């Protein structure tokens, strides 16, 4: 229950309630975008400062390797499972959404670990960055394959090189990696100088951003009326299954507790920003209501309210 006493989580719940009440409370898009970029910048700096101290150790390499494996394995399995009941393009879009990650879920989880005094390596921010793009690339490859199999002559082939460029030059991801590099280069002096910005303000701005996310969740729930029931079930079941997969692998290789929890959270999360932005252009045949309704209407609140404390408890129990 301590998760529900966290001001950031309470602001999220407040935002959901305000949205359901049809309040005119609204965070301007420009401010919401600023908050998103601030959180990524602060997280990147934190990871960079941690890497400056630790260097690229075997532990760091193992965590990053596991992150890449999960980012490739999850969307492939999701595609072949969903493809048995849905058309291939819908399956590819959902697989990309659930194979990628939610940065805000990760940030909320890292704050929860800080509050509980559970140590984790700041380099996990790099793991998060590495997990964002593989699912997008796989989805485009699978979508192009599906179009070729349909042979309708009406679908356009999406250039993989264009998608790769968009994925790796996305503003948020680029800022995260750039801030991490700056953290590594500036070291202790940079950490001292940036503490008022990247640490002292972090909790308050995260709470403000989660308020906005709560409002968006309430408004996106209506989209679930237009998606098949099977996908709603998938949106509820897939996150804990993916988290347990990550837990099993981490236990097998002897990963530390904090890193295990964050890998579980990353595996369980679904993208609602980066992947939908690419899919709208690359797979226009699929309605955004499908993957946006699932990720933002089901999986995001599930992870924020229940998932993070549940994954933390499970990791404690099994590790």
One Martini backbone bead per residue (centre of mass of N, CA, C, O) as a GRO file, in nm:
protein
  319
    1UNK     BB    1   0.050   0.066  -0.007
    2UNK     BB    2   0.287   0.273  -0.040
    3UNK     BB    3   0.232   0.355  -0.335
    4UNK     BB    4  -0.040   0.529  -0.246
    5UNK     BB    5   0.155   0.746  -0.078
    6UNK     BB    6   0.260   0.858  -0.330
    7UNK     BB    7   0.237   1.158  -0.479
    8UNK     BB    8   0.265   1.072  -0.776
    9UNK     BB    9   0.036   0.858  -0.769
   10UNK     BB   10  -0.186   1.049  -0.665
   11UNK     BB   11  -0.180   1.233  -0.914
   12UNK     BB   12  -0.264   1.019  -1.112
   13UNK     BB   13  -0.538   0.953  -0.983
   14UNK     BB   14  -0.645   1.241  -0.999
   15UNK     BB   15  -0.637   1.259  -1.309
   16UNK     BB   16  -0.838   1.031  -1.363
   17UNK     BB   17  -1.077   1.156  -1.204
   18UNK     BB   18  -1.088   1.421  -1.365
   19UNK     BB   19  -1.145   1.284  -1.637
   20UNK     BB   20  -1.411   1.140  -1.553
   21UNK     BB   21  -1.543   1.431  -1.467
   22UNK     BB   22  -1.489   1.632  -1.705
   23UNK     BB   23  -1.272   1.821  -1.675
   24UNK     BB   24  -1.082   2.123  -1.769
   25UNK     BB   25  -0.831   1.996  -1.699
   26UNK     BB   26  -0.510   2.105  -1.844
   27UNK     BB   27  -0.212   2.026  -2.010
   28UNK     BB   28  -0.015   2.166  -2.201
   29UNK     BB   29   0.167   2.035  -2.450
   30UNK     BB   30   0.432   2.191  -2.406
   31UNK     BB   31   0.462   2.111  -2.106
   32UNK     BB   32   0.453   1.806  -2.141
   33UNK     BB   33   0.704   1.794  -2.321
   34UNK     BB   34   0.900   1.918  -2.119
   35UNK     BB   35   0.868   1.704  -1.897
   36UNK     BB   36   0.965   1.466  -2.065
   37UNK     BB   37   1.250   1.583  -2.125
   38UNK     BB   38   1.341   1.625  -1.838
   39UNK     BB   39   1.327   1.328  -1.740
   40UNK     BB   40   1.532   1.221  -1.950
   41UNK     BB   41   1.768   1.404  -1.873
   42UNK     BB   42   1.789   1.324  -1.572
   43UNK     BB   43   1.828   1.021  -1.624
   44UNK     BB   44   2.082   1.041  -1.800
   45UNK     BB   45   2.262   1.178  -1.589
   46UNK     BB   46   2.244   0.957  -1.376
   47UNK     BB   47   2.369   0.737  -1.555
   48UNK     BB   48   2.636   0.883  -1.619
   49UNK     BB   49   2.741   0.910  -1.329
   50UNK     BB   50   2.744   0.605  -1.274
   51UNK     BB   51   2.938   0.526  -1.509
   52UNK     BB   52   3.179   0.695  -1.414
   53UNK     BB   53   3.225   0.508  -1.162
   54UNK     BB   54   3.202   0.204  -1.289
   55UNK     BB   55   3.185   0.148  -1.570
   56UNK     BB   56   3.237  -0.128  -1.795
   57UNK     BB   57   3.112  -0.397  -1.673
   58UNK     BB   58   2.990  -0.712  -1.648
   59UNK     BB   59   2.722  -0.618  -1.522
   60UNK     BB   60   2.647  -0.413  -1.735
   61UNK     BB   61   2.660  -0.600  -1.984
   62UNK     BB   62   2.442  -0.798  -1.887
   63UNK     BB   63   2.203  -0.599  -1.866
   64UNK     BB   64   2.213  -0.505  -2.163
   65UNK     BB   65   2.181  -0.785  -2.292
   66UNK     BB   66   1.902  -0.850  -2.166
   67UNK     BB   67   1.752  -0.611  -2.287
   68UNK     BB   68   1.788  -0.692  -2.583
   69UNK     BB   69   1.661  -0.969  -2.570
   70UNK     BB   70   1.375  -0.876  -2.477
   71UNK     BB   71   1.331  -0.673  -2.724
   72UNK     BB   72   1.321  -0.926  -2.926
   73UNK     BB   73   1.154  -1.164  -2.805
   74UNK     BB   74   0.873  -1.042  -2.738
   75UNK     BB   75   0.772  -0.949  -3.028
   76UNK     BB   76   0.794  -1.223  -3.166
   77UNK     BB   77   0.599  -1.382  -2.987
   78UNK     BB   78   0.358  -1.189  -3.008
   79UNK     BB   79   0.313  -1.215  -3.313
   80UNK     BB   80   0.259  -1.529  -3.324
   81UNK     BB   81   0.018  -1.522  -3.130
   82UNK     BB   82  -0.165  -1.294  -3.257
   83UNK     BB   83  -0.163  -1.413  -3.559
   84UNK     BB   84  -0.392  -1.636  -3.495
   85UNK     BB   85  -0.637  -1.393  -3.454
   86UNK     BB   86  -0.502  -1.175  -3.623
   87UNK     BB   87  -0.394  -0.968  -3.825
   88UNK     BB   88  -0.069  -0.904  -3.911
   89UNK     BB   89  -0.068  -0.594  -3.868
   90UNK     BB   90  -0.187  -0.588  -3.585
   91UNK     BB   91   0.027  -0.775  -3.459
   92UNK     BB   92   0.272  -0.591  -3.519
   93UNK     BB   93   0.178  -0.340  -3.360
   94UNK     BB   94   0.148  -0.475  -3.080
   95UNK     BB   95   0.433  -0.596  -3.063
   96UNK     BB   96   0.577  -0.321  -3.063
   97UNK     BB   97   0.442  -0.196  -2.814
   98UNK     BB   98   0.527  -0.451  -2.615
   99UNK     BB   99   0.843  -0.448  -2.692
  100UNK     BB  100   0.855  -0.191  -2.580
  101UNK     BB  101   0.866   0.117  -2.385
  102UNK     BB  102   0.818   0.301  -2.071
  103UNK     BB  103   0.966   0.569  -1.932
  104UNK     BB  104   0.767   0.646  -1.701
  105UNK     BB  105   0.760   0.372  -1.564
  106UNK     BB  106   1.061   0.361  -1.504
  107UNK     BB  107   1.080   0.623  -1.338
  108UNK     BB  108   0.876   0.538  -1.122
  109UNK     BB  109   1.035   0.286  -1.030
  110UNK     BB  110   1.298   0.432  -0.946
  111UNK     BB  111   1.158   0.602  -0.727
  112UNK     BB  112   1.059   0.363  -0.559
  113UNK     BB  113   1.343   0.252  -0.494
  114UNK     BB  114   1.450   0.502  -0.354
  115UNK     BB  115   1.233   0.505  -0.127
  116UNK     BB  116   1.325   0.193  -0.034
  117UNK     BB  117   1.646   0.153  -0.068
  118UNK     BB  118   1.704   0.035  -0.360
  119UNK     BB  119   1.956  -0.068  -0.540
  120UNK     BB  120   2.080   0.076  -0.856
  121UNK     BB  121   2.190   0.117  -1.166
  122UNK     BB  122   2.217   0.391  -1.373
  123UNK     BB  123   2.257   0.215  -1.642
  124UNK     BB  124   1.949   0.145  -1.688
  125UNK     BB  125   1.901   0.376  -1.887
  126UNK     BB  126   2.043   0.228  -2.120
  127UNK     BB  127   1.853  -0.011  -2.131
  128UNK     BB  128   1.606   0.151  -2.209
  129UNK     BB  129   1.718   0.265  -2.477
  130UNK     BB  130   1.771  -0.021  -2.613
  131UNK     BB  131   1.449  -0.113  -2.598
  132UNK     BB  132   1.297   0.077  -2.809
  133UNK     BB  133   1.379  -0.016  -3.124
  134UNK     BB  134   1.360  -0.324  -3.206
  135UNK     BB  135   1.044  -0.345  -3.230
  136UNK     BB  136   1.012  -0.148  -3.463
  137UNK     BB  137   1.181  -0.297  -3.673
  138UNK     BB  138   1.025  -0.566  -3.662
  139UNK     BB  139   0.748  -0.451  -3.744
  140UNK     BB  140   0.827  -0.357  -4.027
  141UNK     BB  141   0.916  -0.628  -4.136
  142UNK     BB  142   0.643  -0.776  -4.081
  143UNK     BB  143   0.462  -0.581  -4.241
  144UNK     BB  144   0.598  -0.621  -4.517
  145UNK     BB  145   0.545  -0.925  -4.525
  146UNK     BB  146   0.235  -0.908  -4.510
  147UNK     BB  147   0.194  -0.746  -4.769
  148UNK     BB  148   0.324  -0.953  -4.959
  149UNK     BB  149   0.114  -1.181  -4.892
  150UNK     BB  150  -0.142  -1.025  -4.985
  151UNK     BB  151  -0.115  -0.893  -5.273
  152UNK     BB  152  -0.296  -0.615  -5.343
  153UNK     BB  153  -0.137  -0.338  -5.439
  154UNK     BB  154  -0.203  -0.104  -5.197
  155UNK     BB  155   0.051  -0.132  -5.042
  156UNK     BB  156   0.319   0.004  -4.884
  157UNK     BB  157   0.660   0.026  -4.863
  158UNK     BB  158   0.873   0.040  -4.591
  159UNK     BB  159   1.152   0.195  -4.503
  160UNK     BB  160   1.398   0.087  -4.298
  161UNK     BB  161   1.597   0.327  -4.298
  162UNK     BB  162   1.389   0.536  -4.204
  163UNK     BB  163   1.315   0.400  -3.937
  164UNK     BB  164   1.597   0.397  -3.816
  165UNK     BB  165   1.634   0.701  -3.815
  166UNK     BB  166   1.384   0.770  -3.638
  167UNK     BB  167   1.464   0.596  -3.392
  168UNK     BB  168   1.771   0.721  -3.341
  169UNK     BB  169   1.650   1.045  -3.366
  170UNK     BB  170   1.480   1.072  -3.144
  171UNK     BB  171   1.452   1.315  -2.921
  172UNK     BB  172   1.433   1.157  -2.652
  173UNK     BB  173   1.660   0.950  -2.701
  174UNK     BB  174   1.884   1.155  -2.763
  175UNK     BB  175   1.874   1.299  -2.489
  176UNK     BB  176   1.939   1.059  -2.311
  177UNK     BB  177   2.218   0.992  -2.439
  178UNK     BB  178   2.343   1.275  -2.413
  179UNK     BB  179   2.318   1.299  -2.101
  180UNK     BB  180   2.489   1.052  -2.043
  181UNK     BB  181   2.750   1.154  -2.173
  182UNK     BB  182   2.773   1.408  -1.994
  183UNK     BB  183   2.791   1.256  -1.725
  184UNK     BB  184   3.052   1.105  -1.789
  185UNK     BB  185   3.234   1.360  -1.856
  186UNK     BB  186   3.174   1.539  -1.586
  187UNK     BB  187   3.106   1.394  -1.333
  188UNK     BB  188   3.131   1.520  -1.021
  189UNK     BB  189   3.102   1.815  -1.107
  190UNK     BB  190   2.836   1.776  -1.260
  191UNK     BB  191   2.670   1.660  -1.028
  192UNK     BB  192   2.687   1.909  -0.843
  193UNK     BB  193   2.568   2.118  -1.050
  194UNK     BB  194   2.288   1.934  -1.122
  195UNK     BB  195   2.125   1.862  -0.864
  196UNK     BB  196   1.900   2.087  -0.855
  197UNK     BB  197   1.780   1.982  -1.131
  198UNK     BB  198   1.795   1.642  -1.140
  199UNK     BB  199   1.686   1.599  -0.825
  200UNK     BB  200   1.519   1.817  -0.664
  201UNK     BB  201   1.288   1.842  -0.905
  202UNK     BB  202   1.189   1.558  -0.991
  203UNK     BB  203   0.937   1.480  -0.820
  204UNK     BB  204   0.754   1.719  -0.895
  205UNK     BB  205   0.758   1.678  -1.209
  206UNK     BB  206   0.654   1.390  -1.207
  207UNK     BB  207   0.379   1.457  -1.080
  208UNK     BB  208   0.285   1.644  -1.306
  209UNK     BB  209   0.304   1.432  -1.533
  210UNK     BB  210   0.107   1.220  -1.402
  211UNK     BB  211  -0.135   1.398  -1.415
  212UNK     BB  212  -0.146   1.402  -1.724
  213UNK     BB  213  -0.163   1.093  -1.759
  214UNK     BB  214  -0.434   1.059  -1.616
  215UNK     BB  215  -0.598   1.224  -1.819
  216UNK     BB  216  -0.527   1.044  -2.067
  217UNK     BB  217  -0.638   0.778  -1.970
  218UNK     BB  218  -0.937   0.865  -1.943
  219UNK     BB  219  -0.955   0.945  -2.257
  220UNK     BB  220  -0.858   0.648  -2.374
  221UNK     BB  221  -1.077   0.441  -2.280
  222UNK     BB  222  -1.282   0.479  -2.518
  223UNK     BB  223  -1.108   0.313  -2.730
  224UNK     BB  224  -1.180   0.018  -2.622
  225UNK     BB  225  -1.453  -0.014  -2.783
  226UNK     BB  226  -1.271  -0.063  -3.070
  227UNK     BB  227  -1.158  -0.331  -2.953
  228UNK     BB  228  -1.078  -0.635  -2.914
  229UNK     BB  229  -1.103  -0.847  -2.650
  230UNK     BB  230  -0.834  -0.994  -2.685
  231UNK     BB  231  -0.656  -0.735  -2.644
  232UNK     BB  232  -0.740  -0.680  -2.355
  233UNK     BB  233  -0.631  -0.940  -2.240
  234UNK     BB  234  -0.341  -0.890  -2.329
  235UNK     BB  235  -0.300  -0.617  -2.169
  236UNK     BB  236  -0.328  -0.780  -1.888
  237UNK     BB  237  -0.131  -1.039  -1.926
  238UNK     BB  238   0.148  -0.964  -2.051
  239UNK     BB  239   0.302  -0.804  -1.832
  240UNK     BB  240   0.341  -1.034  -1.615
  241UNK     BB  241   0.473  -1.233  -1.808
  242UNK     BB  242   0.718  -1.058  -1.884
  243UNK     BB  243   0.818  -1.021  -1.594
  244UNK     BB  244   0.867  -1.326  -1.535
  245UNK     BB  245   1.074  -1.366  -1.752
  246UNK     BB  246   1.280  -1.167  -1.637
  247UNK     BB  247   1.307  -1.301  -1.360
  248UNK     BB  248   1.411  -1.579  -1.453
  249UNK     BB  249   1.669  -1.474  -1.592
  250UNK     BB  250   1.792  -1.317  -1.353
  251UNK     BB  251   1.816  -1.564  -1.165
  252UNK     BB  252   1.996  -1.737  -1.352
  253UNK     BB  253   2.237  -1.496  -1.364
  254UNK     BB  254   2.247  -1.313  -1.093
  255UNK     BB  255   2.088  -1.064  -1.048
  256UNK     BB  256   2.016  -0.789  -0.905
  257UNK     BB  257   1.745  -0.655  -0.758
  258UNK     BB  258   1.713  -0.373  -0.891
  259UNK     BB  259   1.761  -0.468  -1.186
  260UNK     BB  260   1.532  -0.673  -1.192
  261UNK     BB  261   1.294  -0.482  -1.151
  262UNK     BB  262   1.351  -0.301  -1.401
  263UNK     BB  263   1.332  -0.531  -1.612
  264UNK     BB  264   1.042  -0.602  -1.547
  265UNK     BB  265   0.921  -0.326  -1.614
  266UNK     BB  266   1.018  -0.310  -1.907
  267UNK     BB  267   0.885  -0.577  -2.006
  268UNK     BB  268   0.582  -0.480  -1.909
  269UNK     BB  269   0.582  -0.253  -2.090
  270UNK     BB  270   0.438   0.014  -2.302
  271UNK     BB  271   0.413   0.202  -2.573
  272UNK     BB  272   0.282   0.568  -2.627
  273UNK     BB  273   0.495   0.729  -2.822
  274UNK     BB  274   0.716   0.619  -3.019
  275UNK     BB  275   0.563   0.391  -3.165
  276UNK     BB  276   0.304   0.539  -3.261
  277UNK     BB  277   0.456   0.750  -3.431
  278UNK     BB  278   0.561   0.535  -3.636
  279UNK     BB  279   0.302   0.366  -3.707
  280UNK     BB  280   0.134   0.589  -3.847
  281UNK     BB  281   0.339   0.578  -4.096
  282UNK     BB  282   0.415   0.259  -4.139
  283UNK     BB  283   0.100   0.154  -4.029
  284UNK     BB  284  -0.191   0.283  -4.149
  285UNK     BB  285  -0.391   0.028  -4.137
  286UNK     BB  286  -0.374   0.087  -3.832
  287UNK     BB  287  -0.538   0.174  -3.562
  288UNK     BB  288  -0.448   0.370  -3.292
  289UNK     BB  289  -0.669   0.263  -3.094
  290UNK     BB  290  -0.546  -0.008  -3.043
  291UNK     BB  291  -0.253   0.059  -2.915
  292UNK     BB  292  -0.333   0.304  -2.737
  293UNK     BB  293  -0.560   0.177  -2.571
  294UNK     BB  294  -0.382  -0.044  -2.446
  295UNK     BB  295  -0.132   0.113  -2.328
  296UNK     BB  296  -0.295   0.366  -2.189
  297UNK     BB  297  -0.566   0.217  -2.079
  298UNK     BB  298  -0.413  -0.042  -1.938
  299UNK     BB  299  -0.096  -0.084  -1.886
  300UNK     BB  300  -0.008   0.173  -1.745
  301UNK     BB  301  -0.197   0.168  -1.493
  302UNK     BB  302  -0.126  -0.118  -1.406
  303UNK     BB  303   0.176  -0.059  -1.345
  304UNK     BB  304   0.155   0.188  -1.156
  305UNK     BB  305  -0.053   0.061  -0.936
  306UNK     BB  306   0.046  -0.265  -0.940
  307UNK     BB  307   0.309  -0.365  -1.078
  308UNK     BB  308   0.548  -0.243  -0.922
  309UNK     BB  309   0.485  -0.370  -0.640
  310UNK     BB  310   0.466  -0.664  -0.746
  311UNK     BB  311   0.752  -0.692  -0.869
  312UNK     BB  312   0.901  -0.627  -0.608
  313UNK     BB  313   0.792  -0.864  -0.441
  314UNK     BB  314   0.880  -1.096  -0.631
  315UNK     BB  315   1.181  -1.034  -0.623
  316UNK     BB  316   1.216  -1.071  -0.322
  317UNK     BB  317   1.111  -1.367  -0.307
  318UNK     BB  318   1.307  -1.501  -0.541
  319UNK     BB  319   1.597  -1.349  -0.469
   0.00000   0.00000   0.00000
